[in-house]
Amino acid sequence: MTNHILIVEDDQRLCQFLASELQLEGYEVTTAEDGMSALEKVRESSPDLIILDWMLPKISGLDVCLRLRKTGITSPIILLTAKDEIPDRVLGLNSGADDYLTKPFSIEELLARINARLRHLHFPEKSDILQFADLTLNSLTREVFRGKDSIELTAKEFDLLQYFLKHPRQVLTRNQIIEYVWDFDFIGESNIIEVYIRALRLKLETNQSPRLIHTVRGVGYVLKNLV
């Protein structure tokens, strides 16, 4: 089955180049030049993956991400941008993007990230429901509950929690987390994992719920119940 990829890019030369390369790789490709057109084409064609420029006419790539996720569109989104600071990466990922690629980039790296995202798409997890203690995660509906309380998570927070739930009581290193959740290594020393762990803990520990994600100093993190 041929995968369908939507490219949303207002730079016509770059858009044509990407479309040609992806078609050579065997993908079906649709293009859009602005945010409004992107939303329309997603509704019309339901692409398997979306390559989305951050800076777009009419509606920004971030707003496109937010609108798609709010309407239940779960297609993987790779965000393209010249913004390369950590706060920009966090903002992009929290808006619903699954991956983040800074310009200029190599076509080989983009293809590798596309392949990684489509692998997750075509080889779903054996179990759709993951549970630990009073924590429940539904991989299909992307719902999370702590007891009877629903917990709203960003796309990356959900992916991070899902990874912990797949490996309960196992100490996960920073490198393992980055490889699974982000599919690539950040350059240099980044506190991106700490930022997401802190945000996840705040949401999971409301109503004085006991901590489940614990720090293993000098190694990584572990999901375990100390009670």
CSV table of N, CA and C in Angstrom, one decimal, residues 8 22 36 44 48-49 76-77 81 87 96 106 110 182 189 196 205:
chain,number,residue,atom,x,y,z
A,8,VAL,N,3.2,20.8,3.2
A,8,VAL,CA,2.7,22.1,3.3
A,8,VAL,C,3.9,23.1,3.4
A,22,LEU,N,10.2,12.6,-2.7
A,22,LEU,CA,9.3,11.6,-2.1
A,22,LEU,C,8.6,10.7,-3.1
A,36,MET,N,-4.6,27.4,5.3
A,36,MET,CA,-6.0,27.2,5.0
A,36,MET,C,-6.1,26.0,4.0
A,44,GLU,N,-9.9,16.5,2.9
A,44,GLU,CA,-10.2,15.8,1.6
A,44,GLU,C,-9.5,14.5,1.4
A,48,ASP,N,-1.4,10.1,5.2
A,48,ASP,CA,-0.7,9.2,6.3
A,48,ASP,C,0.3,10.0,7.1
A,49,LEU,N,0.9,11.0,6.5
A,49,LEU,CA,1.9,11.8,7.2
A,49,LEU,C,1.9,13.2,6.6
A,76,PRO,N,0.9,11.6,11.7
A,76,PRO,CA,2.1,12.1,12.2
A,76,PRO,C,2.4,13.4,11.4
A,77,ILE,N,3.0,14.4,12.2
A,77,ILE,CA,3.3,15.7,11.6
A,77,ILE,C,4.8,16.0,11.9
A,81,THR,N,11.2,24.1,10.1
A,81,THR,CA,11.4,25.5,10.5
A,81,THR,C,12.9,25.9,10.6
A,87,PRO,N,13.3,26.4,23.3
A,87,PRO,CA,11.9,26.8,23.5
A,87,PRO,C,11.1,26.7,22.3
A,96,GLY,N,1.5,19.9,18.9
A,96,GLY,CA,0.9,18.6,18.3
A,96,GLY,C,1.8,18.0,17.2
A,106,SER,N,19.1,17.8,5.4
A,106,SER,CA,19.4,16.9,4.3
A,106,SER,C,18.1,16.1,4.0
A,110,LEU,N,15.4,13.8,6.4
A,110,LEU,CA,13.9,13.8,6.3
A,110,LEU,C,13.4,12.5,6.0
A,182,TRP,N,11.5,10.9,20.5
A,182,TRP,CA,11.8,12.0,19.5
A,182,TRP,C,12.4,11.4,18.2
A,189,GLU,N,24.0,19.5,25.3
A,189,GLU,CA,23.3,19.1,26.5
A,189,GLU,C,21.9,19.9,26.5
A,196,TYR,N,9.8,17.9,30.1
A,196,TYR,CA,8.7,17.1,29.9
A,196,TYR,C,8.3,16.2,31.1
A,205,GLU,N,0.1,14.2,39.2
A,205,GLU,CA,0.1,14.2,40.7
A,205,GLU,C,-0.9,15.2,41.3
